[in-house]
Amino acid sequence: LSQLQSRVDDIGKIRALGFCVSIAHARFMARVFEDAGVAATAVWGDSPEEDRRHALRDLASGKVQIVFSVDLFNEGVDVPVVDTLLLLRPTDSPTLFLQQLGRGLRLSPGKTVCTVLDFVGNHRSEFRFDRRFRALLGGSRKDLIDQLERGFPFLPAGCHLDLDPVAREIVLSNVKQGVPSRWTAKVAELRHLGDKVSLRTFLTKTGIDLEDVYIGNKSWSDLRQDAGLLTSPTGPCEATLRRACGRLLHIDDLLRIDSYRRFLQAEAPPGELPVRETRLLRMLLEAVAGEATEKGTTLAQASDLLWSHPQVRRELLELLDVLGERESHLHQSLETHPEVPLQVHARYTRREILAAFGLGDGVKTPQWREGVKWVKEAGADLLAFTLDKTDGQFSPTTRYRDYAISRRLIHWESQSTTRADSETGRRYQSCESAVMLFARLRSDDRAFWFLGPARYVAHEGELPMAIKWSLDHILPGDLYAEFAAAVA
């Protein structure tokens, strides 16, 4: 009661729901509030239907300030005026938490905020705050820690999430300690679960992030081996190929996932393939077997190498099952270049991009260090840029001003040596080449979001040219919010 009084302007004007653990608990809470002069009532699953409807009508009209309930109102209840929620029953279910939270998030005239007081999260040390916040925010545990430390900068426009300093430290500590972080602890968890546990099941049962399995150049096969569980026979480059599995964690489109799965499920390497399929195979082989091969290694030789490592193939198939559940955007094929197996709004490394455009010899792709690449054979300009340039990785001459103006328009600066009347500058302006934009948030992100084709709108100056591009496909709302926050 005192916490609520300290966090709302006028307790006599709130419209609140309180979620209780038992009938006795709900009755007790209603009595305490009534004794304090706050109109309250309690209802539960066995209450007559008319009593439940009457309680909600009184809440909506303002006759009652708070309704305490037991196993009611989690879903299917529409009371838009509810502006306060009291979470009084323990639950580690993200679904139930979102259902309860949803009771207070409906828009209503005069309602500007929803105050949520969570009284149960810190009652047990094993409570998982990360599940609760990630149900709201998405992302990995590392992303959540970053959001907590920075004050939730990536929320959608119009949204604000505020934790007082004490609550913030409690949540941060819980998130950092909530799951096994040391390798030996992960090994012990897997050993306890047993030999038949898949990667997906292991992640589900332990709450460990996929990235935590592959941290420090480790792999799922390493974890199984260290836990004393059964693994397939090893190959001549086992350590190198296992380490490379962690380079696929960014894959988020079903084209790659389904294609890679089809390749890897076959007992023998693929034979002759159409151009598009060949490029997909090359993207896979370059990522997994690239470090274990030399210049001039053919696709057939790289395929034979991968197929000589059955445990790595087994791990990749399990990894693809997990990645298939992490697709976050509706992807679209690149209609202008049907042989290029890229999906708009999926993520790709530089080497995957080059392999998709057919650049390089055999399994190896050429080096691509700069932010621009002219692919003459495809008539395409590949422009890859980093949004947040505050980490010290950029010199004054490469700290270009690249950002999203809107979901359609991108401001991008050319290399500092590009003049407007140069061959490259004229090509940018002529719309004769296919301009492809790729963006990442930070320089330590290995993969870039493929923003798709873009068309020249206008430019200012030169050395560098400040160009405004119009995207053929508008940015998804969440990407635009992240892009905007990265340069704020």
Short mmCIF file of C-alpha atoms in Angstrom, two decimals:
data_model
loop_
_atom_site.label_atom_id
_atom_site.label_comp_id
_atom_site.label_asym_id
_atom_site.label_seq_id
_atom_site.Cartn_x
_atom_site.Cartn_y
_atom_site.Cartn_z
CA LEU A 1 0.00 0.00 0.00
CA SER A 2 2.80 2.43 0.87
CA GLN A 3 4.66 1.60 -2.35
CA LEU A 4 1.55 2.29 -4.40
CA GLN A 5 0.89 5.57 -2.59
CA SER A 6 4.46 6.71 -3.32
CA ARG A 7 4.24 5.93 -7.04
CA VAL A 8 0.85 7.28 -8.14
CA ASP A 9 -0.38 10.85 -8.03
CA ASP A 10 -3.75 10.10 -6.42
CA ILE A 11 -4.56 6.61 -5.15
CA GLY A 12 -8.23 7.56 -5.10
CA LYS A 13 -8.27 7.93 -8.88
CA ILE A 14 -6.45 4.79 -9.98
CA ARG A 15 -8.10 1.90 -11.83
CA ALA A 16 -6.09 -1.12 -10.72
CA LEU A 17 -6.03 -4.89 -11.00
CA GLY A 18 -4.18 -6.99 -8.43
CA PHE A 19 -3.22 -10.58 -9.26
CA CYS A 20 -3.19 -12.73 -6.10
CA VAL A 21 -2.04 -16.24 -5.23
CA SER A 22 -5.16 -17.49 -3.39
CA ILE A 23 -8.71 -16.57 -2.38
CA ALA A 24 -7.55 -15.82 1.15
CA HIS A 25 -4.81 -13.59 -0.25
CA ALA A 26 -7.26 -11.66 -2.45
CA ARG A 27 -9.70 -11.17 0.43
CA PHE A 28 -6.88 -10.03 2.71
CA MET A 29 -5.60 -7.48 0.18
CA ALA A 30 -9.08 -6.08 -0.42
CA ARG A 31 -9.64 -5.74 3.34
CA VAL A 32 -6.31 -3.96 3.89
CA PHE A 33 -7.06 -1.43 1.14
CA GLU A 34 -10.63 -0.91 2.35
CA ASP A 35 -9.33 -0.26 5.88
CA ALA A 36 -6.98 2.35 4.40
CA GLY A 37 -9.88 4.12 2.71
CA VAL A 38 -9.30 2.78 -0.81
CA ALA A 39 -12.37 1.20 -2.43
CA ALA A 40 -11.46 -2.40 -3.23
CA THR A 41 -13.08 -5.77 -3.87
CA ALA A 42 -11.99 -9.36 -4.48
CA VAL A 43 -13.21 -11.93 -7.01
CA TRP A 44 -11.99 -15.38 -8.03
CA GLY A 45 -12.76 -18.28 -10.35
CA ASP A 46 -15.75 -19.56 -8.34
CA SER A 47 -17.31 -16.13 -7.87
CA PRO A 48 -20.75 -15.80 -9.52
CA GLU A 49 -20.45 -14.39 -13.02
CA GLU A 50 -22.60 -11.42 -12.08
CA ASP A 51 -20.23 -10.56 -9.21
CA ARG A 52 -17.29 -10.55 -11.62
CA ARG A 53 -19.08 -8.35 -14.15
CA HIS A 54 -20.23 -6.03 -11.35
CA ALA A 55 -16.63 -5.68 -10.05
CA LEU A 56 -15.37 -4.68 -13.50
CA ARG A 57 -18.25 -2.22 -14.02
CA ASP A 58 -17.49 -0.58 -10.67
CA LEU A 59 -13.80 -0.40 -11.61
CA ALA A 60 -14.56 1.21 -14.96
CA SER A 61 -16.94 3.74 -13.40
CA GLY A 62 -14.52 4.67 -10.60
CA LYS A 63 -16.73 3.36 -7.80
CA VAL A 64 -13.94 0.88 -7.00
CA GLN A 65 -10.24 1.72 -7.30
CA ILE A 66 -8.84 -1.81 -7.30
CA VAL A 67 -10.05 -5.34 -7.98
CA PHE A 68 -8.00 -8.21 -6.53
CA SER A 69 -8.40 -11.50 -8.39
CA VAL A 70 -7.31 -15.13 -8.37
CA ASP A 71 -6.92 -16.93 -11.73
CA LEU A 72 -9.06 -14.31 -13.42
CA PHE A 73 -8.46 -11.44 -15.84
CA ASN A 74 -5.18 -12.87 -17.17
CA GLU A 75 -6.68 -12.77 -20.66
CA GLY A 76 -9.94 -12.09 -22.43
CA VAL A 77 -10.83 -9.08 -20.26
CA ASP A 78 -11.18 -5.66 -21.85
CA VAL A 79 -11.12 -2.80 -19.34
CA PRO A 80 -9.19 -0.03 -21.16
CA VAL A 81 -9.28 2.34 -18.16
CA VAL A 82 -7.02 0.04 -16.09
CA ASP A 83 -3.88 2.10 -15.46
CA THR A 84 -2.25 0.24 -12.55
CA LEU A 85 -1.24 -3.39 -12.09
CA LEU A 86 -0.15 -5.08 -8.86
CA LEU A 87 1.70 -8.35 -9.49
CA LEU A 88 1.27 -10.27 -6.24
CA ARG A 89 1.52 -13.91 -7.34
CA PRO A 90 4.77 -15.68 -8.27
CA THR A 91 5.06 -16.82 -11.88
CA ASP A 92 8.07 -17.71 -13.99
CA SER A 93 5.92 -17.95 -17.11
CA PRO A 94 6.62 -15.22 -19.71
CA THR A 95 3.22 -15.95 -21.30
CA LEU A 96 1.29 -15.41 -18.07
CA PHE A 97 3.33 -12.28 -17.35
CA LEU A 98 2.49 -10.81 -20.77
CA GLN A 99 -1.18 -11.67 -20.32
CA GLN A 100 -1.25 -9.85 -16.99
CA LEU A 101 0.68 -6.91 -18.39
CA GLY A 102 -1.69 -6.70 -21.34
CA ARG A 103 -4.60 -5.88 -19.02
CA GLY A 104 -3.08 -2.44 -18.47
CA LEU A 105 -1.81 -1.58 -21.93
CA ARG A 106 -5.06 -0.74 -23.70
CA LEU A 107 -5.41 2.89 -24.79
CA SER A 108 -8.06 4.99 -23.10
CA PRO A 109 -8.88 8.75 -23.13
CA GLY A 110 -6.89 10.56 -20.45
CA LYS A 111 -4.67 7.56 -19.75
CA THR A 112 -0.99 8.34 -20.37
CA VAL A 113 0.87 5.63 -18.42
CA CYS A 114 0.44 2.18 -16.96
CA THR A 115 2.06 1.77 -13.54
CA VAL A 116 3.21 -1.80 -12.86
CA LEU A 117 4.34 -2.79 -9.37
CA ASP A 118 5.97 -6.22 -9.24
CA PHE A 119 6.12 -7.46 -5.64
CA VAL A 120 7.15 -11.07 -6.31
CA GLY A 121 10.22 -10.99 -8.56
CA ASN A 122 12.80 -10.79 -5.77
CA HIS A 123 11.25 -13.26 -3.36
CA ARG A 124 13.44 -16.14 -4.58
CA SER A 125 17.06 -15.97 -5.70
CA GLU A 126 16.36 -18.39 -8.57
CA PHE A 127 13.62 -16.18 -10.05
CA ARG A 128 14.42 -15.42 -13.71
CA PHE A 129 14.04 -11.69 -14.39
CA ASP A 130 15.63 -12.21 -17.80
CA ARG A 131 12.65 -14.25 -19.02
CA ARG A 132 10.25 -11.54 -17.93
CA PHE A 133 12.10 -8.66 -19.59
CA ARG A 134 13.00 -10.61 -22.73
CA ALA A 135 9.33 -11.47 -23.20
CA LEU A 136 8.86 -7.71 -23.51
CA LEU A 137 12.02 -6.68 -25.32
CA GLY A 138 13.27 -9.71 -27.23
CA GLY A 139 17.00 -10.16 -27.88
CA SER A 140 19.62 -12.16 -26.00
CA ARG A 141 20.61 -11.94 -22.34
CA LYS A 142 23.60 -9.83 -23.41
CA ASP A 143 21.22 -7.45 -25.22
CA LEU A 144 19.05 -7.23 -22.10
CA ILE A 145 22.02 -6.35 -19.88
CA ASP A 146 22.98 -3.62 -22.36
CA GLN A 147 19.43 -2.24 -22.32
CA LEU A 148 19.30 -2.26 -18.51
CA GLU A 149 22.65 -0.51 -18.16
CA ARG A 150 21.75 2.15 -20.75
CA GLY A 151 18.20 2.83 -19.57
CA PHE A 152 16.28 1.00 -22.35
CA PRO A 153 17.25 3.24 -25.30
CA PHE A 154 15.77 0.96 -27.98
CA LEU A 155 12.08 1.02 -27.02
CA PRO A 156 9.52 1.94 -29.71
CA ALA A 157 8.60 5.61 -30.03
CA GLY A 158 6.23 6.70 -27.28
CA CYS A 159 7.30 3.91 -24.89
CA HIS A 160 9.19 4.43 -21.64
CA LEU A 161 10.38 1.87 -19.11
CA ASP A 162 11.70 3.17 -15.80
CA LEU A 163 13.36 1.25 -12.97
CA ASP A 164 14.41 2.98 -9.78
CA PRO A 165 18.15 2.60 -8.97
CA VAL A 166 17.66 -0.18 -6.41
CA ALA A 167 15.36 -2.20 -8.66
CA ARG A 168 17.76 -1.76 -11.57
CA GLU A 169 20.68 -3.18 -9.58
CA ILE A 170 18.55 -6.10 -8.34
CA VAL A 171 17.45 -6.96 -11.86
CA LEU A 172 20.96 -6.58 -13.32
CA SER A 173 22.45 -8.82 -10.66
CA ASN A 174 19.73 -11.42 -11.19
CA VAL A 175 20.12 -11.40 -14.97
CA LYS A 176 23.89 -11.80 -14.77
CA GLN A 177 23.70 -14.64 -12.22
CA GLY A 178 20.46 -16.30 -13.32
CA VAL A 179 21.95 -18.98 -15.57
CA PRO A 180 25.22 -20.92 -15.58
CA SER A 181 27.93 -18.69 -16.99
CA ARG A 182 31.06 -20.76 -16.43
CA TRP A 183 31.83 -23.54 -18.88
CA THR A 184 32.13 -26.12 -16.09
CA ALA A 185 28.63 -25.20 -14.86
CA LYS A 186 27.20 -25.67 -18.36
CA VAL A 187 28.94 -29.04 -18.62
CA ALA A 188 27.40 -30.09 -15.30
CA GLU A 189 23.93 -29.00 -16.46
CA LEU A 190 24.22 -31.05 -19.65
CA ARG A 191 25.60 -34.09 -17.84
CA HIS A 192 22.61 -33.94 -15.49
CA LEU A 193 20.12 -33.80 -18.39
CA GLY A 194 21.62 -36.84 -20.11
CA ASP A 195 22.72 -38.09 -23.50
CA LYS A 196 19.46 -37.78 -25.45
CA VAL A 197 19.15 -34.02 -24.98
CA SER A 198 19.29 -31.95 -28.16
CA LEU A 199 20.72 -28.46 -28.37
CA ARG A 200 17.22 -27.00 -28.52
CA THR A 201 16.08 -28.96 -25.45
CA PHE A 202 19.22 -28.01 -23.53
CA LEU A 203 18.60 -24.30 -24.16
CA THR A 204 14.92 -24.61 -23.20
CA LYS A 205 15.51 -26.51 -19.96
CA THR A 206 18.45 -24.44 -18.72
CA GLY A 207 17.52 -20.97 -19.97
CA ILE A 208 21.02 -20.60 -21.40
CA ASP A 209 21.32 -18.43 -24.51
CA LEU A 210 22.55 -19.98 -27.73
CA GLU A 211 25.39 -17.44 -27.73
CA ASP A 212 26.50 -18.73 -24.30
CA VAL A 213 27.11 -22.20 -25.76
CA TYR A 214 29.40 -20.77 -28.46
CA ILE A 215 31.22 -18.22 -26.32
CA GLY A 216 35.02 -18.35 -26.32
CA ASN A 217 35.22 -20.34 -29.58
CA LYS A 218 33.45 -23.28 -27.93
CA SER A 219 30.72 -25.39 -29.53
CA TRP A 220 27.81 -27.70 -28.74
CA SER A 221 30.01 -30.67 -29.68
CA ASP A 222 32.66 -29.48 -27.21
CA LEU A 223 30.00 -29.26 -24.50
CA ARG A 224 28.75 -32.80 -25.21
CA GLN A 225 32.30 -34.13 -25.29
CA ASP A 226 33.26 -32.46 -22.00
CA ALA A 227 30.08 -33.81 -20.41
CA GLY A 228 31.11 -37.34 -21.40
CA LEU A 229 28.19 -37.76 -23.79
CA LEU A 230 28.16 -39.63 -27.07
CA THR A 231 29.56 -37.84 -30.13
CA SER A 232 30.15 -38.97 -33.71
CA PRO A 233 33.68 -39.77 -34.97
CA THR A 234 35.96 -36.77 -35.37
CA GLY A 235 37.62 -35.59 -38.58
CA PRO A 236 41.08 -34.22 -39.45
CA CYS A 237 40.12 -30.55 -38.88
CA GLU A 238 37.65 -31.11 -36.06
CA ALA A 239 38.67 -28.21 -33.80
CA THR A 240 38.70 -25.67 -36.64
CA LEU A 241 35.30 -26.70 -38.00
CA ARG A 242 33.69 -26.88 -34.56
CA ARG A 243 34.92 -23.38 -33.81
CA ALA A 244 33.44 -22.18 -37.10
CA CYS A 245 29.92 -23.33 -36.16
CA GLY A 246 29.65 -20.27 -33.95
CA ARG A 247 29.93 -18.05 -37.03
CA LEU A 248 26.43 -19.03 -38.14
CA LEU A 249 24.50 -17.65 -35.16
CA HIS A 250 23.36 -14.57 -37.09
CA ILE A 251 21.47 -16.62 -39.71
CA ASP A 252 17.82 -15.63 -39.51
CA ASP A 253 16.18 -16.42 -42.85
CA LEU A 254 14.47 -19.65 -43.84
CA LEU A 255 16.08 -19.72 -47.29
CA ARG A 256 19.54 -20.36 -45.84
CA ILE A 257 18.25 -22.51 -42.99
CA ASP A 258 16.20 -24.81 -45.23
CA SER A 259 18.89 -24.97 -47.93
CA TYR A 260 21.70 -25.70 -45.48
CA ARG A 261 19.58 -28.35 -43.77
CA ARG A 262 18.86 -30.02 -47.12
CA PHE A 263 22.57 -30.06 -48.00
CA LEU A 264 23.68 -31.42 -44.62
CA GLN A 265 21.04 -34.13 -44.33
CA ALA A 266 22.37 -35.86 -47.45
CA GLU A 267 24.80 -38.72 -46.87
CA ALA A 268 27.12 -37.41 -49.60
CA PRO A 269 28.10 -33.88 -50.68
CA PRO A 270 25.90 -32.25 -53.33
CA GLY A 271 26.77 -32.77 -56.97
CA GLU A 272 26.25 -30.19 -59.71
CA LEU A 273 23.77 -27.49 -58.69
CA PRO A 274 22.09 -24.48 -60.33
CA VAL A 275 23.88 -21.15 -59.85
CA ARG A 276 21.68 -19.96 -56.97
CA GLU A 277 22.03 -23.27 -55.08
CA THR A 278 25.78 -23.33 -55.74
CA ARG A 279 26.14 -19.90 -54.18
CA LEU A 280 24.16 -20.99 -51.13
CA LEU A 281 26.42 -24.01 -50.72
CA ARG A 282 29.45 -21.76 -51.06
CA MET A 283 28.11 -19.42 -48.37
CA LEU A 284 27.86 -22.40 -46.00
CA LEU A 285 31.23 -23.89 -46.88
CA GLU A 286 33.09 -20.59 -46.71
CA ALA A 287 31.72 -19.95 -43.22
CA VAL A 288 32.36 -23.43 -41.83
CA ALA A 289 35.35 -24.77 -43.79
CA GLY A 290 36.98 -21.56 -45.02
CA GLU A 291 39.68 -21.43 -42.33
CA ALA A 292 40.57 -25.07 -42.90
CA THR A 293 41.13 -24.67 -46.65
CA GLU A 294 43.79 -23.04 -48.79
CA LYS A 295 43.49 -20.64 -51.70
CA GLY A 296 42.28 -22.46 -54.78
CA THR A 297 40.31 -25.09 -52.84
CA THR A 298 37.29 -26.04 -54.95
CA LEU A 299 33.72 -26.33 -53.69
CA ALA A 300 33.90 -30.09 -54.20
CA GLN A 301 37.05 -30.33 -52.06
CA ALA A 302 35.56 -28.14 -49.33
CA SER A 303 32.37 -30.24 -49.41
CA ASP A 304 34.38 -33.45 -49.02
CA LEU A 305 36.19 -31.89 -46.06
CA LEU A 306 32.96 -30.96 -44.28
CA TRP A 307 31.39 -34.37 -44.96
CA SER A 308 34.43 -36.05 -43.39
CA HIS A 309 33.38 -34.49 -40.06
CA PRO A 310 30.09 -36.22 -39.11
CA GLN A 311 29.92 -34.65 -35.64
CA VAL A 312 30.19 -31.15 -37.12
CA ARG A 313 27.39 -31.93 -39.60
CA ARG A 314 25.26 -33.27 -36.76
CA GLU A 315 25.88 -30.13 -34.74
CA LEU A 316 25.05 -27.87 -37.68
CA LEU A 317 21.71 -29.61 -38.15
CA GLU A 318 20.85 -29.14 -34.47
CA LEU A 319 21.97 -25.51 -34.66
CA LEU A 320 19.78 -24.88 -37.71
CA ASP A 321 16.76 -26.23 -35.81
CA VAL A 322 17.33 -23.56 -33.16
CA LEU A 323 18.02 -20.78 -35.66
CA GLY A 324 14.80 -21.62 -37.49
CA GLU A 325 12.86 -20.51 -34.42
CA ARG A 326 14.61 -17.13 -34.22
CA GLU A 327 13.34 -15.62 -37.48
CA SER A 328 12.29 -12.07 -36.56
CA HIS A 329 11.33 -10.42 -39.86
CA LEU A 330 9.37 -11.15 -43.00
CA HIS A 331 12.04 -11.61 -45.64
CA GLN A 332 11.79 -10.99 -49.39
CA SER A 333 13.90 -12.33 -52.23
CA LEU A 334 16.07 -10.04 -54.32
CA GLU A 335 13.90 -9.82 -57.44
CA THR A 336 16.40 -7.71 -59.41
CA HIS A 337 19.07 -10.42 -59.16
CA PRO A 338 17.36 -13.85 -59.01
CA GLU A 339 20.67 -15.75 -58.89
CA VAL A 340 21.79 -13.84 -55.77
CA PRO A 341 20.43 -15.78 -52.74
CA LEU A 342 20.05 -12.80 -50.40
CA GLN A 343 16.87 -12.00 -48.50
CA VAL A 344 15.94 -8.39 -47.72
CA HIS A 345 16.06 -7.71 -43.95
CA ALA A 346 18.15 -10.81 -43.20
CA ARG A 347 21.71 -10.59 -41.85
CA TYR A 348 24.93 -11.46 -43.67
CA THR A 349 28.68 -11.26 -43.13
CA ARG A 350 30.86 -9.61 -45.76
CA ARG A 351 32.04 -13.02 -46.97
CA GLU A 352 28.48 -14.29 -47.33
CA ILE A 353 27.59 -11.20 -49.36
CA LEU A 354 30.53 -11.72 -51.70
CA ALA A 355 29.76 -15.43 -52.07
CA ALA A 356 26.13 -14.60 -52.86
CA PHE A 357 27.30 -12.34 -55.70
CA GLY A 358 29.65 -15.02 -57.01
CA LEU A 359 32.92 -13.25 -56.21
CA GLY A 360 36.10 -15.22 -55.60
CA ASP A 361 37.74 -18.44 -56.70
CA GLY A 362 36.57 -21.82 -55.41
CA VAL A 363 35.39 -21.71 -51.82
CA LYS A 364 37.38 -18.59 -50.91
CA THR A 365 36.02 -15.05 -51.29
CA PRO A 366 38.24 -11.98 -51.81
CA GLN A 367 39.03 -9.54 -49.02
CA TRP A 368 36.56 -6.70 -48.51
CA ARG A 369 37.71 -4.18 -45.93
CA GLU A 370 36.24 -0.92 -47.23
CA GLY A 371 32.59 -0.02 -47.06
CA VAL A 372 32.04 -0.07 -50.82
CA LYS A 373 32.38 -2.79 -53.46
CA TRP A 374 31.66 -2.51 -57.19
CA VAL A 375 30.55 -5.86 -58.67
CA LYS A 376 30.88 -5.32 -62.40
CA GLU A 377 29.47 -8.72 -63.41
CA ALA A 378 26.22 -8.03 -61.53
CA GLY A 379 26.18 -4.29 -62.23
CA ALA A 380 25.86 -3.73 -58.49
CA ASP A 381 27.35 -1.31 -55.96
CA LEU A 382 27.53 -2.93 -52.52
CA LEU A 383 27.52 -0.31 -49.75
CA ALA A 384 28.13 -1.60 -46.22
CA PHE A 385 28.17 0.87 -43.33
CA THR A 386 28.28 1.00 -39.54
CA LEU A 387 25.85 3.31 -37.75
CA ASP A 388 27.48 3.79 -34.32
CA LYS A 389 31.03 5.05 -34.91
CA THR A 390 31.83 6.06 -31.32
CA ASP A 391 33.95 3.02 -30.38
CA GLY A 392 37.27 4.40 -31.59
CA GLN A 393 37.54 2.08 -34.60
CA PHE A 394 37.06 4.94 -37.06
CA SER A 395 39.52 7.68 -38.01
CA PRO A 396 38.36 11.26 -38.70
CA THR A 397 38.46 10.49 -42.45
CA THR A 398 36.29 7.36 -42.14
CA ARG A 399 33.77 8.58 -39.55
CA TYR A 400 31.09 9.01 -42.20
CA ARG A 401 27.63 10.27 -41.29
CA ASP A 402 25.41 7.31 -42.11
CA TYR A 403 21.92 7.11 -40.63
CA ALA A 404 18.24 6.44 -41.31
CA ILE A 405 16.29 9.62 -42.03
CA SER A 406 13.02 7.68 -42.05
CA ARG A 407 11.90 4.12 -42.70
CA ARG A 408 12.32 4.85 -46.43
CA LEU A 409 15.26 7.27 -46.66
CA ILE A 410 18.92 6.63 -45.79
CA HIS A 411 21.64 9.29 -45.48
CA TRP A 412 24.98 7.84 -46.55
CA GLU A 413 28.42 9.32 -47.19
CA SER A 414 30.75 7.99 -49.87
CA GLN A 415 34.46 7.43 -49.39
CA SER A 416 36.37 10.62 -48.69
CA THR A 417 38.12 10.38 -52.07
CA THR A 418 34.93 10.29 -54.18
CA ARG A 419 34.15 13.35 -56.31
CA ALA A 420 30.72 13.94 -57.79
CA ASP A 421 32.09 13.92 -61.35
CA SER A 422 34.27 10.81 -60.90
CA GLU A 423 33.32 7.51 -62.52
CA THR A 424 32.05 6.20 -59.19
CA GLY A 425 30.24 9.43 -58.33
CA ARG A 426 28.50 9.55 -61.72
CA ARG A 427 27.51 5.90 -61.37
CA TYR A 428 25.86 6.60 -58.01
CA GLN A 429 23.85 9.44 -59.55
CA SER A 430 22.93 7.76 -62.83
CA CYS A 431 20.82 4.95 -61.33
CA GLU A 432 22.44 2.66 -63.91
CA SER A 433 23.94 0.38 -61.27
CA ALA A 434 21.98 -1.60 -58.69
CA VAL A 435 22.82 -0.05 -55.31
CA MET A 436 22.55 -2.54 -52.43
CA LEU A 437 22.67 -1.25 -48.85
CA PHE A 438 23.94 -3.23 -45.86
CA ALA A 439 23.97 -1.78 -42.32
CA ARG A 440 25.12 -2.89 -38.88
CA LEU A 441 24.75 -1.15 -35.53
CA ARG A 442 28.32 -1.44 -34.22
CA SER A 443 31.73 -2.34 -35.59
CA ASP A 444 31.92 -5.52 -33.48
CA ASP A 445 28.80 -6.91 -35.18
CA ARG A 446 30.01 -9.46 -37.72
CA ALA A 447 26.80 -9.41 -39.75
CA PHE A 448 25.02 -6.61 -41.60
CA TRP A 449 21.29 -6.19 -42.15
CA PHE A 450 20.55 -6.33 -45.88
CA LEU A 451 18.34 -3.29 -46.52
CA GLY A 452 17.79 -4.21 -50.16
CA PRO A 453 18.07 -2.14 -53.34
CA ALA A 454 18.11 1.65 -53.05
CA ARG A 455 17.63 4.48 -55.55
CA TYR A 456 19.45 7.80 -55.76
CA VAL A 457 17.42 10.81 -54.58
CA ALA A 458 19.92 13.66 -54.17
CA HIS A 459 23.37 14.50 -52.91
CA GLU A 460 25.33 17.37 -51.37
CA GLY A 461 29.03 18.13 -51.70
CA GLU A 462 31.85 15.76 -52.50
CA LEU A 463 34.95 14.25 -50.87
CA PRO A 464 32.77 12.67 -49.48
CA MET A 465 29.45 12.87 -51.30
CA ALA A 466 26.49 13.00 -48.90
CA ILE A 467 23.86 10.96 -50.71
CA LYS A 468 20.22 10.41 -49.88
CA TRP A 469 18.99 6.94 -50.90
CA SER A 470 15.38 5.73 -51.14
CA LEU A 471 14.88 2.08 -50.15
CA ASP A 472 12.74 -0.17 -52.32
CA HIS A 473 11.62 -1.91 -49.10
CA ILE A 474 10.89 0.23 -46.03
CA LEU A 475 12.71 -0.58 -42.81
CA PRO A 476 10.81 -2.71 -40.28
CA GLY A 477 9.76 -0.61 -37.31
CA ASP A 478 12.10 -2.32 -34.86
CA LEU A 479 15.12 -1.87 -37.13
CA TYR A 480 14.33 1.80 -37.66
CA ALA A 481 14.12 2.30 -33.88
CA GLU A 482 17.48 0.56 -33.36
CA PHE A 483 19.09 2.50 -36.20
CA ALA A 484 17.82 5.80 -34.79
CA ALA A 485 19.04 4.97 -31.27
CA ALA A 486 22.48 3.93 -32.55
CA VAL A 487 23.26 7.45 -33.81
CA ALA A 488 21.36 9.41 -31.15
#
